[in-house]
Amino acid sequence: MTAEHTASVTAAPRQGRATMPKVPRRRIPHKKAIATFVLPFGVLFTLFYLAPIGYAVYQSMLVIERDGTFGQAKEVFGGLTQYVAVFNNGPFWTSIGRVLTFGIVQVPVMLGVALLLALLLDSPLVKGKKFFRLAFFVPYAVPGVIAAIMWGFLYSPNLSPFTALTSNINFLSADLVLWAMANVVTWVYVGYNMLIIYSALLAIPTDIYEAATLDGAGQMRITWSIKIPLIIPALTLTAIFSVIGTLQLLAEPQVFRTFSSAVTSTYTPNLAVYSTSAVPNFSLAAAMSVVLALATFALSFTILKFTQRKADQ
């Protein structure tokens, strides 16, 4: 074999690879129709979500200055001045610590009750599931303000029909008012979380239950070893929603201020933001809102990563 023949043989594959036809890129059909359907959402998302966030960040960068003692007030760029004021604001951080204590106790209790109710509805031994499903969900249909007013009257010693209990236990005292609000939040949102968990239980294939039954597993064993592990994503979702709701607690403490002097204007972070904006000090309130949003995101992200790591183990 000559050198020229060898070169021609080795060059043939190279030429074949070089002349290989390219796969044409698939065109997305109906681009205009997709854009038409996405555009309304995009406009509303920008106007009512992105724009307020951007304006809050911009407002948090401003400070008020006056020309002299009685000069006209004007807003000027102040950088991180308002954020420094937030981190030096003791009552604000006390309120965050208070709602974190609230969440550590209330969220597990609420999700535990929601999980128990969902498992009862999913049990083949329970009758009248439609009635109980509606009964468990009805409190969520009551607006949070109305629920807080209703429970506030029930807690009030002078207005409650259960005077034998409220005259001996002051649920509106400084020691118990936080847990009185926790009871209101639990009563309202248990049904909502129960439906999310129950929907996840309904999505589990029945073949798994049948196989477990053939292997001799009872209902308790099926619940502990099959149902609960398979609905961990739903439990994670409800936990994140509950954490976000806890840090945004506003309606209940604002209503309970009319019933108890123990609830101050800075009792929760959102109430502190609301009271600060009413001064008015919109820039400081905006900085508080941004810090609270970042704290909520960090806590929710931590819970999500923790649960994902546990699921991967």
Short mmCIF file of C-alpha atoms in Angstrom, two decimals, residues 48-215:
data_model
loop_
_atom_site.label_atom_id
_atom_site.label_comp_id
_atom_site.label_asym_id
_atom_site.label_seq_id
_atom_site.Cartn_x
_atom_site.Cartn_y
_atom_site.Cartn_z
CA PHE A 48 -48.64 44.61 39.96
CA TYR A 49 -45.60 42.60 41.03
CA LEU A 50 -42.30 43.69 39.50
CA ALA A 51 -43.09 47.42 39.41
CA PRO A 52 -44.14 47.62 43.12
CA ILE A 53 -41.02 45.71 44.13
CA GLY A 54 -38.83 48.03 42.09
CA TYR A 55 -40.57 51.11 43.51
CA ALA A 56 -40.17 49.79 47.07
CA VAL A 57 -36.43 49.31 46.52
CA TYR A 58 -36.18 52.80 45.02
CA GLN A 59 -38.17 54.34 47.88
CA SER A 60 -35.95 52.61 50.44
CA MET A 61 -32.94 54.47 49.03
CA LEU A 62 -34.39 57.90 49.78
CA VAL A 63 -34.07 60.10 52.87
CA ILE A 64 -35.85 63.29 53.85
CA GLU A 65 -33.84 66.48 54.20
CA ARG A 66 -34.85 70.03 55.17
CA ASP A 67 -33.29 73.39 54.45
CA GLY A 68 -32.99 74.66 57.99
CA THR A 69 -35.25 73.86 60.91
CA PHE A 70 -38.51 74.86 59.26
CA GLY A 71 -37.49 74.39 55.63
CA GLN A 72 -39.47 72.45 53.11
CA ALA A 73 -38.92 68.71 53.28
CA LYS A 74 -37.56 67.02 50.18
CA GLU A 75 -36.54 63.47 49.34
CA VAL A 76 -32.93 62.90 48.27
CA PHE A 77 -30.87 59.81 47.54
CA GLY A 78 -29.47 58.45 50.79
CA GLY A 79 -27.97 55.11 49.76
CA LEU A 80 -28.21 52.50 52.51
CA THR A 81 -29.10 54.98 55.25
CA GLN A 82 -32.59 53.53 55.74
CA TYR A 83 -31.22 49.98 55.90
CA VAL A 84 -28.80 51.03 58.62
CA ALA A 85 -31.80 52.43 60.51
CA VAL A 86 -33.66 49.14 60.03
CA PHE A 87 -30.80 47.05 61.44
CA ASN A 88 -30.60 49.42 64.42
CA ASN A 89 -34.37 49.24 64.98
CA GLY A 90 -34.80 47.08 68.07
CA PRO A 91 -38.61 46.75 68.04
CA PHE A 92 -38.56 45.58 64.42
CA TRP A 93 -36.16 42.74 65.16
CA THR A 94 -38.07 41.90 68.31
CA SER A 95 -41.20 41.51 66.18
CA ILE A 96 -39.33 39.18 63.81
CA GLY A 97 -38.20 37.07 66.74
CA ARG A 98 -41.79 37.00 67.99
CA VAL A 99 -43.24 35.69 64.72
CA LEU A 100 -40.42 33.15 64.43
CA THR A 101 -41.40 31.83 67.87
CA PHE A 102 -44.99 31.88 66.67
CA GLY A 103 -44.07 29.86 63.57
CA ILE A 104 -41.93 27.30 65.39
CA VAL A 105 -44.97 26.28 67.44
CA GLN A 106 -47.93 27.08 65.19
CA VAL A 107 -46.73 25.77 61.81
CA PRO A 108 -45.94 22.19 62.95
CA VAL A 109 -49.20 22.01 64.91
CA MET A 110 -51.24 23.29 61.95
CA LEU A 111 -49.55 20.98 59.43
CA GLY A 112 -49.84 18.04 61.82
CA VAL A 113 -53.59 18.57 62.18
CA ALA A 114 -53.93 19.10 58.41
CA LEU A 115 -52.02 15.87 57.75
CA LEU A 116 -54.17 13.95 60.23
CA LEU A 117 -57.41 15.23 58.67
CA ALA A 118 -56.16 14.44 55.16
CA LEU A 119 -55.22 10.90 56.19
CA LEU A 120 -58.64 10.42 57.76
CA LEU A 121 -60.35 11.54 54.57
CA ASP A 122 -58.17 9.18 52.55
CA SER A 123 -58.87 6.22 54.81
CA PRO A 124 -61.23 3.58 53.37
CA LEU A 125 -62.78 3.19 56.82
CA VAL A 126 -64.23 6.74 56.96
CA LYS A 127 -67.75 7.39 55.68
CA GLY A 128 -69.22 10.71 54.54
CA LYS A 129 -65.98 12.03 53.07
CA LYS A 130 -67.66 14.77 51.02
CA PHE A 131 -69.34 16.24 54.10
CA PHE A 132 -66.19 16.21 56.24
CA ARG A 133 -64.05 17.59 53.41
CA LEU A 134 -66.39 20.56 53.11
CA ALA A 135 -66.67 20.96 56.90
CA PHE A 136 -62.89 21.04 57.31
CA PHE A 137 -62.51 23.61 54.52
CA VAL A 138 -65.32 25.99 55.60
CA PRO A 139 -63.17 28.06 58.06
CA TYR A 140 -60.86 29.02 55.19
CA ALA A 141 -63.83 30.65 53.45
CA VAL A 142 -64.11 33.08 56.38
CA PRO A 143 -61.96 36.20 55.74
CA GLY A 144 -59.06 36.55 58.14
CA VAL A 145 -60.31 39.86 59.55
CA ILE A 146 -63.77 38.42 60.25
CA ALA A 147 -62.23 35.35 61.89
CA ALA A 148 -60.03 37.55 64.10
CA ILE A 149 -63.03 39.68 65.16
CA MET A 150 -65.09 36.58 65.90
CA TRP A 151 -62.38 34.97 68.01
CA GLY A 152 -61.59 38.29 69.66
CA PHE A 153 -65.16 38.43 70.96
CA LEU A 154 -64.90 34.82 72.12
CA TYR A 155 -61.70 35.63 74.03
CA SER A 156 -62.99 38.85 75.58
CA PRO A 157 -64.05 38.29 79.23
CA ASN A 158 -66.91 40.80 78.98
CA LEU A 159 -68.30 39.65 75.62
CA SER A 160 -67.58 35.95 75.42
CA PRO A 161 -70.42 33.45 75.96
CA PHE A 162 -67.86 31.27 77.77
CA THR A 163 -67.41 33.59 80.74
CA ALA A 164 -66.67 30.69 83.08
CA LEU A 165 -63.49 30.06 81.09
CA THR A 166 -62.48 33.58 80.02
CA SER A 167 -62.94 35.01 83.52
CA ASN A 168 -60.34 32.57 84.86
CA ILE A 169 -57.97 32.55 81.86
CA ASN A 170 -57.15 35.85 80.20
CA PHE A 171 -56.44 34.83 76.61
CA LEU A 172 -55.75 38.48 75.72
CA SER A 173 -52.96 38.95 78.25
CA ALA A 174 -49.37 39.61 77.22
CA ASP A 175 -48.44 35.97 77.88
CA LEU A 176 -51.28 34.35 75.92
CA VAL A 177 -52.36 36.77 73.20
CA LEU A 178 -49.75 35.47 70.74
CA TRP A 179 -51.05 31.93 71.13
CA ALA A 180 -54.61 33.16 70.95
CA MET A 181 -53.75 34.54 67.50
CA ALA A 182 -52.02 31.25 66.66
CA ASN A 183 -55.30 29.47 67.36
CA VAL A 184 -57.10 31.80 64.94
CA VAL A 185 -54.54 31.23 62.18
CA THR A 186 -54.65 27.47 62.74
CA TRP A 187 -58.46 27.43 62.64
CA VAL A 188 -58.53 29.34 59.36
CA TYR A 189 -55.74 27.62 57.42
CA VAL A 190 -55.92 23.98 58.51
CA GLY A 191 -58.57 23.25 55.87
CA TYR A 192 -56.55 24.91 53.11
CA ASN A 193 -53.43 22.86 53.88
CA MET A 194 -55.52 19.75 54.34
CA LEU A 195 -56.83 20.03 50.76
CA ILE A 196 -53.29 20.31 49.35
CA ILE A 197 -52.16 17.23 51.28
CA TYR A 198 -55.36 15.33 50.43
CA SER A 199 -54.89 16.06 46.72
CA ALA A 200 -51.38 14.60 46.95
CA LEU A 201 -52.80 11.48 48.62
CA LEU A 202 -55.36 11.05 45.82
CA ALA A 203 -52.54 11.15 43.25
CA ILE A 204 -50.88 8.04 44.70
CA PRO A 205 -51.59 5.00 42.44
CA THR A 206 -53.90 2.47 44.05
CA ASP A 207 -51.69 -0.36 42.78
CA ILE A 208 -49.18 0.49 45.50
CA TYR A 209 -51.84 0.04 48.19
CA GLU A 210 -52.98 -3.25 46.68
CA ALA A 211 -49.43 -4.60 46.58
CA ALA A 212 -48.85 -3.56 50.19
CA THR A 213 -52.12 -5.20 51.25
CA LEU A 214 -51.11 -8.46 49.53
CA ASP A 215 -47.84 -8.34 51.45
#
